[in-house]
GROMACS .gro file of C-alpha atoms in nm:
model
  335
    1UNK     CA    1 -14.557 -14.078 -18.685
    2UNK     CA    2 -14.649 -14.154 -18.339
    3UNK     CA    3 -14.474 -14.010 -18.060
    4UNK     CA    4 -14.477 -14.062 -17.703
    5UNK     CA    5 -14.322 -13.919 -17.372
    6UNK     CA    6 -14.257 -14.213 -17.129
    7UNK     CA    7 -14.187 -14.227 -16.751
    8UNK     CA    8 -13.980 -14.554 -16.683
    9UNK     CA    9 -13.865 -14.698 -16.373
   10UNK     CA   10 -13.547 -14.841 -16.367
   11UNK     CA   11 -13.579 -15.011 -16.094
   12UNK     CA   12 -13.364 -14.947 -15.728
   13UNK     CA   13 -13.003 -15.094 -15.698
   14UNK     CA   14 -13.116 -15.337 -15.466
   15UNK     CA   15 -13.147 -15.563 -15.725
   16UNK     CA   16 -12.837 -15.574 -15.850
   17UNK     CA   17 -12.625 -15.903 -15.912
   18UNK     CA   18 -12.283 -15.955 -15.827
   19UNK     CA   19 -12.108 -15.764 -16.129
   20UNK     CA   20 -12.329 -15.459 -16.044
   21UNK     CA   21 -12.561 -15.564 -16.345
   22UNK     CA   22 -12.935 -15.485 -16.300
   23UNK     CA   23 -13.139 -15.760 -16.316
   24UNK     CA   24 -13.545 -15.641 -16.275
   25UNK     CA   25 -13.691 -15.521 -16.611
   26UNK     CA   26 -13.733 -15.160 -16.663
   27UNK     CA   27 -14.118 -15.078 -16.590
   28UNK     CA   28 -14.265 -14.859 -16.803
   29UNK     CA   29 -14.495 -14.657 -16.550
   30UNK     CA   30 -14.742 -14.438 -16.841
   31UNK     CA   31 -14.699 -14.250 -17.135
   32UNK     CA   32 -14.837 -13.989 -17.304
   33UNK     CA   33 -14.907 -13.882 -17.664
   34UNK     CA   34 -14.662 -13.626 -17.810
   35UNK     CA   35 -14.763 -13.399 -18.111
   36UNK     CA   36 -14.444 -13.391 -18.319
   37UNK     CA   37 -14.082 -13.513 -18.305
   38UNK     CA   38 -13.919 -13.496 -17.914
   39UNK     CA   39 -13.619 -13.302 -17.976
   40UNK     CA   40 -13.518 -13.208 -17.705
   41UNK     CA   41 -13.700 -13.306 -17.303
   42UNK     CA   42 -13.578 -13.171 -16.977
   43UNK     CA   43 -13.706 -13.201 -16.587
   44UNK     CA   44 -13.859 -12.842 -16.441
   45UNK     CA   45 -13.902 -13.037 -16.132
   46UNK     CA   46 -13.942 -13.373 -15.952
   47UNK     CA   47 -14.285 -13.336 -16.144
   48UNK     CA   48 -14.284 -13.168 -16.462
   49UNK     CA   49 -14.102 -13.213 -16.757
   50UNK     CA   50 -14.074 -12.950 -17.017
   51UNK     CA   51 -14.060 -13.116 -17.398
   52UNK     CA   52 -13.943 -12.961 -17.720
   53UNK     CA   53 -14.127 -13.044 -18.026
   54UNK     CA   54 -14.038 -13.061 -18.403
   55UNK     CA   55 -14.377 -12.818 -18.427
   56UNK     CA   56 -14.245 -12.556 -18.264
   57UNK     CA   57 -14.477 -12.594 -17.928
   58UNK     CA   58 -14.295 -12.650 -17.612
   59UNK     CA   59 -14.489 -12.865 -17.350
   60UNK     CA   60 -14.504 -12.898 -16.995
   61UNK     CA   61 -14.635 -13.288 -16.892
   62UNK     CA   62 -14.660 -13.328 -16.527
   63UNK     CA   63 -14.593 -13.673 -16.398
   64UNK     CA   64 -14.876 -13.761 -16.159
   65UNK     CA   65 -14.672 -14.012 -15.927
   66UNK     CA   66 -14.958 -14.105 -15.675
   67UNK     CA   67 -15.159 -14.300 -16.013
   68UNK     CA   68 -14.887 -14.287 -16.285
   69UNK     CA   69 -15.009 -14.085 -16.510
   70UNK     CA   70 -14.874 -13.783 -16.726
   71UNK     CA   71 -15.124 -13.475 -16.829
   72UNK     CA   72 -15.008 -13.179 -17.073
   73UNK     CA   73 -14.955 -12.918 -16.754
   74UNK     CA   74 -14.959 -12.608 -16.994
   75UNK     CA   75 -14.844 -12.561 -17.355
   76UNK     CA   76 -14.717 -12.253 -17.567
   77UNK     CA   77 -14.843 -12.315 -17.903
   78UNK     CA   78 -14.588 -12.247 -18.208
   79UNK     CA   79 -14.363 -12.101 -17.923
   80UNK     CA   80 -14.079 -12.108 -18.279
   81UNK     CA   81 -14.230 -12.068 -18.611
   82UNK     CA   82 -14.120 -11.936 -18.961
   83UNK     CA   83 -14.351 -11.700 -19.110
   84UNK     CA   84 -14.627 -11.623 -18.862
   85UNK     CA   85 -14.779 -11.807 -18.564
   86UNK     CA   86 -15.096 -11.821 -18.719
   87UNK     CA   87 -15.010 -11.985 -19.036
   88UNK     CA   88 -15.101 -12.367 -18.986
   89UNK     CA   89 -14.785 -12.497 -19.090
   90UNK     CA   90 -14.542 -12.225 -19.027
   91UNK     CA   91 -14.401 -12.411 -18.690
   92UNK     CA   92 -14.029 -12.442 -18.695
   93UNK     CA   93 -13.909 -12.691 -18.477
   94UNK     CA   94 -13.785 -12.601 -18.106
   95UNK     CA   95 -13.420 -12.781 -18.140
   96UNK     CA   96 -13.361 -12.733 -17.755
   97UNK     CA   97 -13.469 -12.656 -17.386
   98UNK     CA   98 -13.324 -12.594 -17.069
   99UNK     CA   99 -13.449 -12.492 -16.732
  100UNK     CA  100 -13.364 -12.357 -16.414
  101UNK     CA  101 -13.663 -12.333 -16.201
  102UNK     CA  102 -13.907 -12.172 -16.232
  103UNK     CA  103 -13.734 -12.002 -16.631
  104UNK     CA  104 -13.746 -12.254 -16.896
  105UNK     CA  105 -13.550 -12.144 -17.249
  106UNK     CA  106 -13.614 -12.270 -17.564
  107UNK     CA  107 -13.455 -12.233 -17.864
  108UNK     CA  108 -13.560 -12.339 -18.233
  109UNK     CA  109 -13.462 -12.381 -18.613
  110UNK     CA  110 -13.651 -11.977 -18.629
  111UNK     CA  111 -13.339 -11.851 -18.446
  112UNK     CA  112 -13.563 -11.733 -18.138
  113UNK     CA  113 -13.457 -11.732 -17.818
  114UNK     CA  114 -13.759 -11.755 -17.543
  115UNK     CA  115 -13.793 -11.715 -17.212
  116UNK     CA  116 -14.070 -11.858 -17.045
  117UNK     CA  117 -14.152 -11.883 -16.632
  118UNK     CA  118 -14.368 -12.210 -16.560
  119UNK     CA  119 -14.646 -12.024 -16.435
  120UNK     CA  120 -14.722 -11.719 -16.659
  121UNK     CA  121 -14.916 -11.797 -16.935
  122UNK     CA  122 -14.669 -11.550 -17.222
  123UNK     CA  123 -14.339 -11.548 -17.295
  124UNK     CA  124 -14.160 -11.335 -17.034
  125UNK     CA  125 -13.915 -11.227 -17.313
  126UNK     CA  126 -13.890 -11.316 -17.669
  127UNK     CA  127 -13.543 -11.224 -17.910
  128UNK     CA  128 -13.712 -11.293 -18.245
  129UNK     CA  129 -13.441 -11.250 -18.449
  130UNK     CA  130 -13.111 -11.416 -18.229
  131UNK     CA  131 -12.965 -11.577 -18.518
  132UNK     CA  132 -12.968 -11.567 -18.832
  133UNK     CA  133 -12.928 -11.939 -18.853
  134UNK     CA  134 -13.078 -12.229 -18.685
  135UNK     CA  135 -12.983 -12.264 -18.314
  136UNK     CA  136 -12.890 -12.605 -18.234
  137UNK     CA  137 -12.893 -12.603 -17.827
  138UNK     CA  138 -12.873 -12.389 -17.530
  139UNK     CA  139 -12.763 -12.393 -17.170
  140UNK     CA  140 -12.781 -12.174 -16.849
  141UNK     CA  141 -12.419 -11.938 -16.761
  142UNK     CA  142 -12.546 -11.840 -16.509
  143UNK     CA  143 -12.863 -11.749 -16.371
  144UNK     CA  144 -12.943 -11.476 -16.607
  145UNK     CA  145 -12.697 -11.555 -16.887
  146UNK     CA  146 -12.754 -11.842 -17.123
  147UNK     CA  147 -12.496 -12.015 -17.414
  148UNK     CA  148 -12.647 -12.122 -17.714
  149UNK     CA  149 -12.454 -12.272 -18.033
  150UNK     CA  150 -12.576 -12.227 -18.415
  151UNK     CA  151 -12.545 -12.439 -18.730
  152UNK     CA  152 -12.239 -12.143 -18.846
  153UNK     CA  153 -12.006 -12.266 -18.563
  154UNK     CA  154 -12.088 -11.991 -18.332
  155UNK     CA  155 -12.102 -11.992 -17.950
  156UNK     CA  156 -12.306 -11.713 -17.824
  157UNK     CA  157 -12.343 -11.525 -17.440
  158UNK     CA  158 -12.690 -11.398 -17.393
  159UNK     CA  159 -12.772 -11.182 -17.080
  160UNK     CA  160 -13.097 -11.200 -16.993
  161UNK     CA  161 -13.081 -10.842 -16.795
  162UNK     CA  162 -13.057 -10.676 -17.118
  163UNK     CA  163 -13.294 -10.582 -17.291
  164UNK     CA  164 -13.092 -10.546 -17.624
  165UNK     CA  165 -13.139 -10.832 -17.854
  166UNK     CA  166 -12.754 -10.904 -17.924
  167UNK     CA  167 -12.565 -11.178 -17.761
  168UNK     CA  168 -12.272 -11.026 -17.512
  169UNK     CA  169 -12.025 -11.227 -17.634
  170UNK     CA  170 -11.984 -11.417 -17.983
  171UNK     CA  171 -11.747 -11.680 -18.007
  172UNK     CA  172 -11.646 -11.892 -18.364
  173UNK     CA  173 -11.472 -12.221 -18.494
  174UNK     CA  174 -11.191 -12.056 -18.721
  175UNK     CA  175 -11.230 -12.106 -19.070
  176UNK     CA  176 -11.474 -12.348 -19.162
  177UNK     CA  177 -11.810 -12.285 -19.050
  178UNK     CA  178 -11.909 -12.626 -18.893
  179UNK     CA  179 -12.223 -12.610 -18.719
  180UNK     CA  180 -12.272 -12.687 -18.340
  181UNK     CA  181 -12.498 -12.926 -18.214
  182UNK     CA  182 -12.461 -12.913 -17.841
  183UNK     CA  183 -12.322 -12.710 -17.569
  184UNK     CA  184 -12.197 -12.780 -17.178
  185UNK     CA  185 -12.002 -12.584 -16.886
  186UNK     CA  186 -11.836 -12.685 -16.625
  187UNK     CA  187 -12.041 -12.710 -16.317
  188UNK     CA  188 -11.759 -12.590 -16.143
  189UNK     CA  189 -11.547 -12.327 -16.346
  190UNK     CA  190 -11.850 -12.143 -16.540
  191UNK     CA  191 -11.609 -12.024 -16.781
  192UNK     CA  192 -11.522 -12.339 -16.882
  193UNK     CA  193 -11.749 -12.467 -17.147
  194UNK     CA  194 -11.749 -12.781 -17.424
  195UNK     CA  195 -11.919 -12.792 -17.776
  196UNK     CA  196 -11.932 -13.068 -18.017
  197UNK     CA  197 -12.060 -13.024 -18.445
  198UNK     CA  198 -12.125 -13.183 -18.709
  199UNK     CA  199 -11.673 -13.261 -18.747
  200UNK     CA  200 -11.722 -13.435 -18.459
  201UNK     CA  201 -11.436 -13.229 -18.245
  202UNK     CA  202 -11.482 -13.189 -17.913
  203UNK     CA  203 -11.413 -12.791 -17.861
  204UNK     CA  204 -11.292 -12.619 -17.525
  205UNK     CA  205 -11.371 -12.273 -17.472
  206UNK     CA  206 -11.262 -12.076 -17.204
  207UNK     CA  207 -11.490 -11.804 -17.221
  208UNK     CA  208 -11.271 -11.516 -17.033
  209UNK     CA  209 -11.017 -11.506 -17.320
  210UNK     CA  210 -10.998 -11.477 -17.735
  211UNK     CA  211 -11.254 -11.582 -17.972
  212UNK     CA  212 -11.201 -11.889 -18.003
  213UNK     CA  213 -11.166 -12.231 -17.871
  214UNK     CA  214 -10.857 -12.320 -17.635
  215UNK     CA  215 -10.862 -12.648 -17.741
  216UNK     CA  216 -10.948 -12.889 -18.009
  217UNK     CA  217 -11.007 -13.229 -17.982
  218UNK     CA  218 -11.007 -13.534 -18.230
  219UNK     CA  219 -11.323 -13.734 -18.093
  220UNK     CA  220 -11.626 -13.897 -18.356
  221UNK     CA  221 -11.577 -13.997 -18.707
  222UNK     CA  222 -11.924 -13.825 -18.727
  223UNK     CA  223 -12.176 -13.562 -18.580
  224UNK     CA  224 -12.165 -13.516 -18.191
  225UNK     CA  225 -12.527 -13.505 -18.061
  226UNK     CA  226 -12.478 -13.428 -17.690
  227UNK     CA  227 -12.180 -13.348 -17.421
  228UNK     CA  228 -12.208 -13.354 -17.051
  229UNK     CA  229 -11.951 -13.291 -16.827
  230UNK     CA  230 -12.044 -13.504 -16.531
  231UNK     CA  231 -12.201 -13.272 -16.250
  232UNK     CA  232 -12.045 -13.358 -15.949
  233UNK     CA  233 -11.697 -13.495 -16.074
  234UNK     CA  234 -11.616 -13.233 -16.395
  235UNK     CA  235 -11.281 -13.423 -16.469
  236UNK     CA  236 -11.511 -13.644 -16.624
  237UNK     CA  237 -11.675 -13.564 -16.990
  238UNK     CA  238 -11.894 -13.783 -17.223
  239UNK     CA  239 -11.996 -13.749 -17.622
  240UNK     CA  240 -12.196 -13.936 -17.805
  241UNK     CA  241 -12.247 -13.983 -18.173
  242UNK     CA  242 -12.369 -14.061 -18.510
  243UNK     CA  243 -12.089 -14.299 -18.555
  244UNK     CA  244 -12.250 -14.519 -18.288
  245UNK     CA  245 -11.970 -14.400 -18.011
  246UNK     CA  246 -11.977 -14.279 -17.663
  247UNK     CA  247 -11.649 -14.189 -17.531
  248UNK     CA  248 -11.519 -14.125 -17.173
  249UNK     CA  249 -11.285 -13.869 -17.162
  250UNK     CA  250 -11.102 -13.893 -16.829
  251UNK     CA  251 -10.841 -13.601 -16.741
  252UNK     CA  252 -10.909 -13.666 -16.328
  253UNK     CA  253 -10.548 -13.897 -16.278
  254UNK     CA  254 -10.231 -13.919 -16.399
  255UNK     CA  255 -10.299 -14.220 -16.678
  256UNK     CA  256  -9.898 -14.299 -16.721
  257UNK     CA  257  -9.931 -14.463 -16.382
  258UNK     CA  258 -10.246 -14.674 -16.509
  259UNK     CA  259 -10.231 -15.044 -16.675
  260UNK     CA  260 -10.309 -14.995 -17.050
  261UNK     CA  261 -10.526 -15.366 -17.017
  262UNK     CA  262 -10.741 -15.139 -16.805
  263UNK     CA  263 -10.891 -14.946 -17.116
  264UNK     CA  264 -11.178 -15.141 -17.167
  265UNK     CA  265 -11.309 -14.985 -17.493
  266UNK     CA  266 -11.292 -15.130 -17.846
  267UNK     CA  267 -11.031 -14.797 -17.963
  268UNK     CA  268 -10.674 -14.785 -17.859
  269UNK     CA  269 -10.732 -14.514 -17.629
  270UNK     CA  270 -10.577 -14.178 -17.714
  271UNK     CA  271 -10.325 -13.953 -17.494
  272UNK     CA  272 -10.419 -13.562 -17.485
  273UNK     CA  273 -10.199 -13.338 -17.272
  274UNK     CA  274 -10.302 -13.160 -16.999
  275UNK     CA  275 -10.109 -13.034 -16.698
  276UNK     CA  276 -10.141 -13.070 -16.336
  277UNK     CA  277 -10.003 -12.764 -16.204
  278UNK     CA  278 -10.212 -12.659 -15.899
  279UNK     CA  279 -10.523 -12.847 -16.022
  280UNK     CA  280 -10.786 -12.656 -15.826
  281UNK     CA  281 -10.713 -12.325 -16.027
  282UNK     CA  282 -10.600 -12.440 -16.364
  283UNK     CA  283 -10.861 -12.702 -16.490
  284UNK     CA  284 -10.742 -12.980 -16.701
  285UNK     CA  285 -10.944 -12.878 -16.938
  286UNK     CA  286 -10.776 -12.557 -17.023
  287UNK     CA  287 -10.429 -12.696 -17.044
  288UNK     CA  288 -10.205 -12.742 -17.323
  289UNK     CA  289  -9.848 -12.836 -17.160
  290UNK     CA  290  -9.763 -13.199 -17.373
  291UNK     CA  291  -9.490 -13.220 -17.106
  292UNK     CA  292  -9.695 -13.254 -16.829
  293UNK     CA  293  -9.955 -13.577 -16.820
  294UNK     CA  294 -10.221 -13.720 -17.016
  295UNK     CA  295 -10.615 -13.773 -17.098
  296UNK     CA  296 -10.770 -14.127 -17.118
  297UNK     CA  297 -11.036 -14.186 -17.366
  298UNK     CA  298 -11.233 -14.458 -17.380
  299UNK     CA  299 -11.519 -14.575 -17.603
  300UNK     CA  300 -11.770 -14.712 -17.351
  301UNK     CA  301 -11.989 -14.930 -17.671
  302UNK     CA  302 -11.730 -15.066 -17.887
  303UNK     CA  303 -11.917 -15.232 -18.133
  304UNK     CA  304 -12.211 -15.033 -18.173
  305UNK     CA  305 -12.263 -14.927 -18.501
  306UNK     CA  306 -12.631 -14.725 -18.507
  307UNK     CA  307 -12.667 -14.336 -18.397
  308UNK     CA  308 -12.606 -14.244 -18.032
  309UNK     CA  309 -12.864 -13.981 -17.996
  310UNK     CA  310 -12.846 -13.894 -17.625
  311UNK     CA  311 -12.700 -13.950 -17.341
  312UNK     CA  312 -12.772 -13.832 -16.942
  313UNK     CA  313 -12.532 -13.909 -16.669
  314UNK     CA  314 -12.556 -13.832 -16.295
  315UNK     CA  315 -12.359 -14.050 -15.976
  316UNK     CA  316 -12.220 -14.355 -16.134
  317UNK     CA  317 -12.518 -14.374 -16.358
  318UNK     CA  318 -12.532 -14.333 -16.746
  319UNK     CA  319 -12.804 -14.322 -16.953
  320UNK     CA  320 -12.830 -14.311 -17.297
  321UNK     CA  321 -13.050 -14.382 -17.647
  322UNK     CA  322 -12.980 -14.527 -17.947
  323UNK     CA  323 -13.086 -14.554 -18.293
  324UNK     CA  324 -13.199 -14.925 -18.213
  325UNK     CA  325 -13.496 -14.789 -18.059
  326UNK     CA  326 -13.300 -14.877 -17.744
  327UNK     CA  327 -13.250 -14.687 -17.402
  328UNK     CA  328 -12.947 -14.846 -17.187
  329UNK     CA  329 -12.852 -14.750 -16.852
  330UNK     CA  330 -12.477 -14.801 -16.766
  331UNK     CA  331 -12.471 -14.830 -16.358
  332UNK     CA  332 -12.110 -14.805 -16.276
  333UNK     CA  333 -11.908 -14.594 -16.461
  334UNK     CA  334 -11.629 -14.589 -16.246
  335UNK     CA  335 -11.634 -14.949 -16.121
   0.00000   0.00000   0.00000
């Protein structure tokens, strides 16, 4: 009933014990009230965040670092809604948000797509009817292209240059019509890009060829909430889920030459193929030679049994929540 964005400090890693565990206490610096479920949050700047609410408004708090304190920066009311915007309870909630300075795009349960610049008080551009069904998440291409995914198992191009309301490019799971909840690229290879749905598969696209995904991958015994290839080291991919998992998948080295005792999760890890051949043109990712060499998986929380709702990663830092009204930060993934 009560929601809240909150700015934490989690302290610097000078205070960090032998193993590399933290020891200070996260500090909760301020807080703010939030109208509506946060579903979905992302930084503008080194100030502002924008926030997605289950109302349909999408928020922009700026974090006031000189007296730590957070003030609603500028808001667009009912930016997704079902009937009409005028209707009191006709918000539908904005599922996702993503920015790139100074565009922010938001997408919602309505099927709208917006585009919104952090200074202009209207949408910039507004495709009312994207999708027919809801639209789970979205993420930038490329500077004027976005990828969204839908609750039919669709993965969807949008060029922002056009003025047509139709994606560029529509891409489906075969068959069943699982829906999507979240969507990555490769930081690197931008036609590279990894879903995850309510299955639980971990899908590669590779968006130059076919309709469909190059690859599909066995992960969660139950809906994948969020997938991140790591930014600067894209070998590196991490999903979380329902099923209270958060796997490592690992396709940087060749694993045959690794120690199995070195796998520290609680699942036997798994071997996916993938080949090596000139690794700077043919990503991991997009290869399906069993001859070749392997993928590592690892399940970085064994034993953890509640929801895995989201997870952040960045250097050797993780970050992720839980359904235990939990946040944990993981500060050396690749010790």
């Amino acid at each position: 009933q009560d929601n809240r964005i909150s700015i934490w400090s989690a302290g610097d890693l000078g205070n960090e014990g032998l193993n590399g565990e933290y020891h200070g206490e996260p500090r909760l610096l301020c807080d703010i009230q939030h109208n509506g479920d946060v579903m979905d949050m992302q930084f503008l700047d080194q100030e502002r965040i924008v926030v997605a609410s289950s109302t349909g408004t999408v928020t922009i708090f700026r974090h006031h670092q000189n007296n730590q304190t957070l003030s609603a920066n500028h808001r667009w009311d009912k930016a997704h809604y079902h009937v009409d915007q005028d209707t009191s309870c006709g918000g539908a909630a904005c599922t996702g948000v993503v920015c790139n300075n100074p565009e922010i795009v938001t997408v919602g349960e309505d099927g709208r797509i917006n585009l919104f610049r952090a200074d202009q008080k209207d949408a910039v551009r507004t495709i009312d009817n994207a999708d027919s069904s809801t639209l789970h998440a979205v993420t930038f291409l490329r500077t004027t292209e976005i990828l969204t995914v839908n609750s039919i198992g669709q993965l969807k191009i949008w060029d922002l240059r056009h003025q047509r309301n139709e994606p560029s490019q529509i891409f489906s799971l075969a068959g069943d019509r699982v829906p999507l909840h979240c969507v990555d690229r490769h930081p690197n290879q931008q036609h590279i890009v990894a879903t995850g749905g309510q299955d639980g598969m971990l899908s590669i696209w590779d968006i130059r060829q076919g309709t469909m995904p190059v690859s599909l991958l066995n992960a969660h015994e139950a809906e994948m909430w969020e997938v991140h290839f790591h930014p600067s080291d894209p070998d590196h991919l991490f999903t979380c889920s329902e099923d209270g998992s958060l796997w490592h998948w690992d396709t940087s080295t060749n694993v045959s030459e690794k120690p199995s005792f070195l796998h520290q999760g609680g699942r036997s890890t798994a071997y996916l193929s993938h080949s090596t051949i000139n690794q700077s043109v043919v990503s991991a990712w997009l290869s399906n030679d069993p001859t070749k060499d392997r993928m590592e998986i690892t399940n970085l929380i064994p034993n953890q049994t509640l929801s895995v709702n989201s997870l952040d990663v960045l250097g050797p830092c993780l970050v992720y929540g839980t359904d235990a009204e939990a946040i944990y930060v993981n500060r050396q993934l690749f010790a």
